[in-house]
Amino acid sequence: MGNVTVFSHPLIQHKLTLLRDENTGSRDFRALTNEIAMLMAYEVTRDLPVEPVEVNTPMGTTTGVQLSGKKLALVPILRAGLGMVDGMLNILPAAKVGHVGLYRDPNTLRPVEYYCKLPADIVERSILVLDPMLATGGSASAAIQFLKNRGCKGIKLICLIAAPEGVAVIERDHPGVDIFIAGLDEKLNDHGYILPGLGDAGDRLFGTK
Ligand code: PRP
Ligand code: URA
């Protein structure tokens, strides 16, 4: 798995364990999802280009750095991707946010598109696609294809938990897309749920079950 990064940071792993716990309610689930997303944002942006800039302190002048290059856009896959947006925006406040709405048809497990609203300048931005769960990979692959069809480049996929099957689909369909995850789990069950996973991320985030 060439372009996959699994974050081993103790804070991320500790919070991921709490997130998996079946006794974690929606309020804590939301908080943990945002906290993990924020920590992942820090790691995912490690390679952002910077340029030197002069800064006047109250004591004199020095040279610092500032971010340069393409600006960022966050693209959560609705619904569950929404749970990662605020955490990311905490440390990437200038990022714009586009939304792609997809749900999995429970019978075919294929993604069905129902909504799309992207920033007007999306093709000029580096894009972080957000979804807590990468299961069969159908939803993330469709969302990435959707963005590519509009001319987007420089796409990264950020998920909390992935199944090997989902990673393989993204690597096959989008070999240039780097994947960042907090946990690589064992497998999918017959209904396309990740084992051991954390259950249904959207339902746990929004209390819909
Ligand atoms: C979940 C999850 C992903 C998708 C992953 O969304 O948030 O988008 O399933 O599965 P896949 O990799 O097999 O496509 P779901 O369809 O349950 O919709 P929701 O976010 O609205 O709950
Ligand atoms: N979507 C979820 O929310 N959880 C899974 O395990 C698989 C897909």
Tab-separated table of C-alpha atoms and ligand atoms in Angstrom:
chain	number	residue	atom	x	y	z
A	1	MET	CA	0.000	0.000	0.000
A	2	GLY	CA	2.164	2.769	-1.384
A	3	ASN	CA	0.386	6.005	-0.664
A	4	VAL	CA	-1.271	5.166	2.656
A	5	THR	CA	-0.260	6.824	5.920
A	6	VAL	CA	-1.594	5.356	9.176
A	7	PHE	CA	-1.157	7.776	12.055
A	8	SER	CA	0.377	6.123	15.077
A	9	HIS	CA	0.413	9.242	17.270
A	10	PRO	CA	-0.622	8.228	20.811
A	11	LEU	CA	-3.241	10.970	21.094
A	12	ILE	CA	-4.891	9.923	17.836
A	13	GLN	CA	-4.848	6.239	18.816
A	14	HIS	CA	-6.192	6.929	22.320
A	15	LYS	CA	-9.058	9.007	20.973
A	16	LEU	CA	-9.790	6.447	18.247
A	17	THR	CA	-10.239	3.754	20.908
A	18	LEU	CA	-12.742	5.951	22.745
A	19	LEU	CA	-14.525	6.598	19.458
A	20	ARG	CA	-14.876	2.874	18.742
A	21	ASP	CA	-16.354	2.172	22.195
A	22	GLU	CA	-20.020	1.247	21.870
A	23	ASN	CA	-20.732	3.157	25.097
A	24	THR	CA	-19.552	6.469	23.636
A	25	GLY	CA	-22.630	8.636	23.040
A	26	SER	CA	-23.205	11.147	20.238
A	27	ARG	CA	-21.937	14.170	22.146
A	28	ASP	CA	-18.560	12.569	22.925
A	29	PHE	CA	-18.472	10.910	19.495
A	30	ARG	CA	-18.755	14.326	17.831
A	31	ALA	CA	-16.096	15.850	20.069
A	32	LEU	CA	-13.678	12.964	19.501
A	33	THR	CA	-14.219	12.982	15.733
A	34	ASN	CA	-13.367	16.670	15.615
A	35	GLU	CA	-10.348	16.258	17.890
A	36	ILE	CA	-8.929	13.427	15.780
A	37	ALA	CA	-9.598	15.418	12.602
A	38	MET	CA	-7.701	18.376	14.052
A	39	LEU	CA	-4.705	16.216	14.944
A	40	MET	CA	-4.779	14.623	11.494
A	41	ALA	CA	-4.908	18.057	9.849
A	42	TYR	CA	-1.642	18.882	11.578
A	43	GLU	CA	0.021	15.785	10.122
A	44	VAL	CA	-1.577	15.964	6.671
A	45	THR	CA	-0.378	19.530	6.128
A	46	ARG	CA	3.224	18.732	7.070
A	47	ASP	CA	4.380	19.169	3.445
A	48	LEU	CA	2.651	22.485	2.710
A	49	PRO	CA	5.093	24.845	0.986
A	50	VAL	CA	6.272	27.946	2.828
A	51	GLU	CA	8.138	31.061	1.776
A	52	PRO	CA	10.287	33.458	3.788
A	53	VAL	CA	8.719	36.695	4.993
A	54	GLU	CA	10.019	39.636	7.030
A	55	VAL	CA	8.195	40.334	10.259
A	56	ASN	CA	8.520	43.309	12.578
A	57	THR	CA	8.382	42.296	16.216
A	58	PRO	CA	8.138	44.948	18.976
A	59	MET	CA	11.908	44.455	19.335
A	60	GLY	CA	13.121	44.479	15.730
A	61	THR	CA	12.902	42.719	12.394
A	62	THR	CA	13.389	39.048	11.622
A	63	THR	CA	12.628	36.588	8.870
A	64	GLY	CA	9.840	34.099	9.414
A	65	VAL	CA	7.884	31.909	7.029
A	66	GLN	CA	4.371	31.995	5.714
A	67	LEU	CA	2.312	29.423	3.828
A	68	SER	CA	2.646	29.689	0.062
A	69	GLY	CA	1.282	27.769	-2.899
A	70	LYS	CA	-2.258	26.608	-3.424
A	71	LYS	CA	-4.962	27.356	-0.888
A	72	LEU	CA	-6.944	24.539	0.681
A	73	ALA	CA	-10.472	23.263	0.310
A	74	LEU	CA	-12.124	20.718	2.588
A	75	VAL	CA	-14.691	18.461	0.939
A	76	PRO	CA	-16.650	16.381	3.457
A	77	ILE	CA	-18.724	13.536	2.058
A	78	LEU	CA	-22.210	13.967	3.543
A	79	ARG	CA	-23.260	13.129	6.057
A	80	ALA	CA	-20.565	11.653	8.223
A	81	GLY	CA	-17.753	13.735	6.729
A	82	LEU	CA	-19.365	16.780	8.323
A	83	GLY	CA	-18.168	15.499	11.679
A	84	MET	CA	-14.555	16.203	10.704
A	85	VAL	CA	-14.981	19.724	9.326
A	86	ASP	CA	-14.886	21.870	12.472
A	87	GLY	CA	-11.823	20.057	13.807
A	88	MET	CA	-9.982	20.697	10.554
A	89	LEU	CA	-11.111	24.329	10.388
A	90	ASN	CA	-9.755	24.910	13.903
A	91	ILE	CA	-6.251	24.890	12.509
A	92	LEU	CA	-7.027	25.599	8.837
A	93	PRO	CA	-9.380	28.560	9.258
A	94	ALA	CA	-8.810	29.938	5.751
A	95	ALA	CA	-9.859	26.733	4.015
A	96	LYS	CA	-13.068	26.817	2.007
A	97	VAL	CA	-15.566	23.993	2.373
A	98	GLY	CA	-17.373	22.174	-0.436
A	99	HIS	CA	-19.963	19.472	0.113
A	100	VAL	CA	-20.591	16.264	-1.802
A	101	GLY	CA	-23.671	14.291	-0.775
A	102	LEU	CA	-23.496	10.532	-1.279
A	103	TYR	CA	-25.219	7.676	0.447
A	104	ARG	CA	-24.709	3.958	0.042
A	105	ASP	CA	-27.619	2.085	-1.425
A	106	PRO	CA	-28.156	-0.583	1.267
A	107	ASN	CA	-28.815	-3.289	-1.340
A	108	THR	CA	-26.108	-2.650	-3.909
A	109	LEU	CA	-23.686	-0.807	-1.552
A	110	ARG	CA	-23.070	1.529	-4.503
A	111	PRO	CA	-22.893	5.283	-3.817
A	112	VAL	CA	-25.838	7.450	-4.859
A	113	GLU	CA	-25.161	11.160	-5.347
A	114	TYR	CA	-27.740	13.613	-3.983
A	115	TYR	CA	-25.956	16.925	-3.406
A	116	CYS	CA	-22.956	18.956	-4.547
A	117	LYS	CA	-21.887	22.497	-3.725
A	118	LEU	CA	-18.247	23.419	-4.238
A	119	PRO	CA	-16.264	26.665	-3.882
A	120	ALA	CA	-16.127	28.538	-7.212
A	121	ASP	CA	-12.311	28.396	-7.226
A	122	ILE	CA	-12.091	24.713	-6.260
A	123	VAL	CA	-9.818	23.794	-9.195
A	124	GLU	CA	-7.172	26.218	-7.901
A	125	ARG	CA	-7.129	24.638	-4.440
A	126	SER	CA	-5.527	21.592	-2.874
A	127	ILE	CA	-8.336	19.382	-1.677
A	128	LEU	CA	-8.783	17.302	1.459
A	129	VAL	CA	-11.705	14.887	1.032
A	130	LEU	CA	-13.112	13.970	4.452
A	131	ASP	CA	-15.042	10.856	5.458
A	132	PRO	CA	-14.682	8.968	8.740
A	133	MET	CA	-15.218	5.562	7.087
A	134	LEU	CA	-13.550	4.019	4.037
A	135	ALA	CA	-15.392	0.699	3.701
A	136	THR	CA	-15.897	-0.675	0.163
A	137	GLY	CA	-14.331	2.558	-1.095
A	138	GLY	CA	-17.286	3.232	-3.400
A	139	SER	CA	-18.287	6.548	-1.831
A	140	ALA	CA	-14.795	8.014	-1.595
A	141	SER	CA	-13.880	6.844	-5.089
A	142	ALA	CA	-17.042	8.411	-6.533
A	143	ALA	CA	-16.446	11.686	-4.678
A	144	ILE	CA	-12.866	11.878	-5.912
A	145	GLN	CA	-13.954	11.082	-9.479
A	146	PHE	CA	-16.589	13.774	-9.171
A	147	LEU	CA	-13.899	16.313	-8.238
A	148	LYS	CA	-11.539	15.138	-10.965
A	149	ASN	CA	-14.340	15.497	-13.545
A	150	ARG	CA	-14.522	19.161	-12.569
A	151	GLY	CA	-10.779	19.572	-13.153
A	152	CYS	CA	-9.575	19.270	-9.550
A	153	LYS	CA	-6.018	18.109	-8.857
A	154	GLY	CA	-3.977	17.626	-5.715
A	155	ILE	CA	-6.551	15.569	-3.841
A	156	LYS	CA	-5.887	13.825	-0.509
A	157	LEU	CA	-8.307	11.498	1.256
A	158	ILE	CA	-8.569	11.699	5.048
A	159	CYS	CA	-10.502	8.962	6.875
A	160	LEU	CA	-10.589	7.805	10.473
A	161	ILE	CA	-10.966	4.066	9.831
A	162	ALA	CA	-10.382	2.121	6.615
A	163	ALA	CA	-10.879	-1.461	5.507
A	164	PRO	CA	-8.187	-2.985	3.276
A	165	GLU	CA	-10.850	-3.432	0.577
A	166	GLY	CA	-11.540	0.312	0.505
A	167	VAL	CA	-7.868	1.238	0.409
A	168	ALA	CA	-7.378	-1.139	-2.536
A	169	VAL	CA	-10.258	0.479	-4.456
A	170	ILE	CA	-8.839	3.991	-4.023
A	171	GLU	CA	-5.374	2.811	-4.994
A	172	ARG	CA	-6.831	1.169	-8.118
A	173	ASP	CA	-9.149	4.021	-9.145
A	174	HIS	CA	-7.038	6.977	-8.012
A	175	PRO	CA	-3.384	5.979	-7.716
A	176	GLY	CA	-2.277	9.612	-7.360
A	177	VAL	CA	-4.413	10.250	-4.289
A	178	ASP	CA	-2.651	9.951	-0.934
A	179	ILE	CA	-4.714	8.299	1.802
A	180	PHE	CA	-4.392	9.266	5.473
A	181	ILE	CA	-6.078	7.136	8.124
A	182	ALA	CA	-6.024	6.664	11.885
A	183	GLY	CA	-6.832	2.956	11.804
A	184	LEU	CA	-6.521	0.191	9.221
A	185	ASP	CA	-9.014	-2.505	10.236
A	186	GLU	CA	-9.350	-6.151	9.411
A	187	LYS	CA	-12.123	-6.562	6.846
A	188	LEU	CA	-15.720	-5.849	5.827
A	189	ASN	CA	-18.730	-7.880	6.913
A	190	ASP	CA	-21.413	-9.069	4.473
A	191	HIS	CA	-23.230	-5.709	4.729
A	192	GLY	CA	-20.138	-3.667	3.914
A	193	TYR	CA	-19.492	-2.612	7.507
A	194	ILE	CA	-15.940	-2.367	8.758
A	195	LEU	CA	-14.821	-4.958	11.337
A	196	PRO	CA	-14.097	-4.116	14.094
A	197	GLY	CA	-14.771	-0.513	12.979
A	198	LEU	CA	-17.078	1.643	15.049
A	199	GLY	CA	-20.505	0.940	13.571
A	200	ASP	CA	-22.387	3.499	11.530
A	201	ALA	CA	-20.481	6.768	11.778
A	202	GLY	CA	-23.332	8.977	10.541
A	203	ASP	CA	-25.831	7.489	12.964
A	204	ARG	CA	-23.436	7.752	15.902
A	205	LEU	CA	-22.519	11.356	15.060
A	206	PHE	CA	-26.069	12.560	14.681
A	207	GLY	CA	-27.959	10.185	16.969
A	208	THR	CA	-30.183	8.812	14.224
A	209	LYS	CA	-30.401	5.249	15.447
B	1	PRP	C1	-20.931	5.915	5.157
B	1	PRP	C2	-19.606	6.597	5.353
B	1	PRP	C3	-19.048	6.659	3.967
B	1	PRP	C4	-19.559	5.382	3.378
B	1	PRP	C5	-18.431	4.389	3.365
B	1	PRP	O1	-21.879	6.782	4.683
B	1	PRP	O2	-19.711	7.858	5.947
B	1	PRP	O3	-19.493	7.771	3.208
B	1	PRP	O4	-20.611	4.905	4.216
B	1	PRP	O5	-18.826	3.242	2.718
B	1	PRP	P1	-18.195	2.798	1.323
B	1	PRP	O6	-16.715	2.980	1.443
B	1	PRP	O7	-18.606	1.360	1.245
B	1	PRP	O8	-18.808	3.642	0.249
B	1	PRP	P2	-23.413	6.366	4.503
B	1	PRP	O9	-23.662	5.894	3.122
B	1	PRP	O10	-23.799	5.449	5.616
B	1	PRP	O11	-24.157	7.747	4.613
B	1	PRP	P3	-24.245	8.794	5.831
B	1	PRP	O12	-22.892	9.417	5.967
B	1	PRP	O13	-25.266	9.749	5.361
B	1	PRP	O14	-24.646	8.059	7.074
B	2	URA	N1	-20.203	3.262	6.864
B	2	URA	C1	-20.132	3.357	8.212
B	2	URA	O1	-20.597	4.344	8.796
B	2	URA	N2	-19.527	2.360	8.886
B	2	URA	C2	-19.011	1.281	8.288
B	2	URA	O2	-18.455	0.407	8.980
B	2	URA	C3	-19.102	1.191	6.893
B	2	URA	C4	-19.696	2.203	6.208
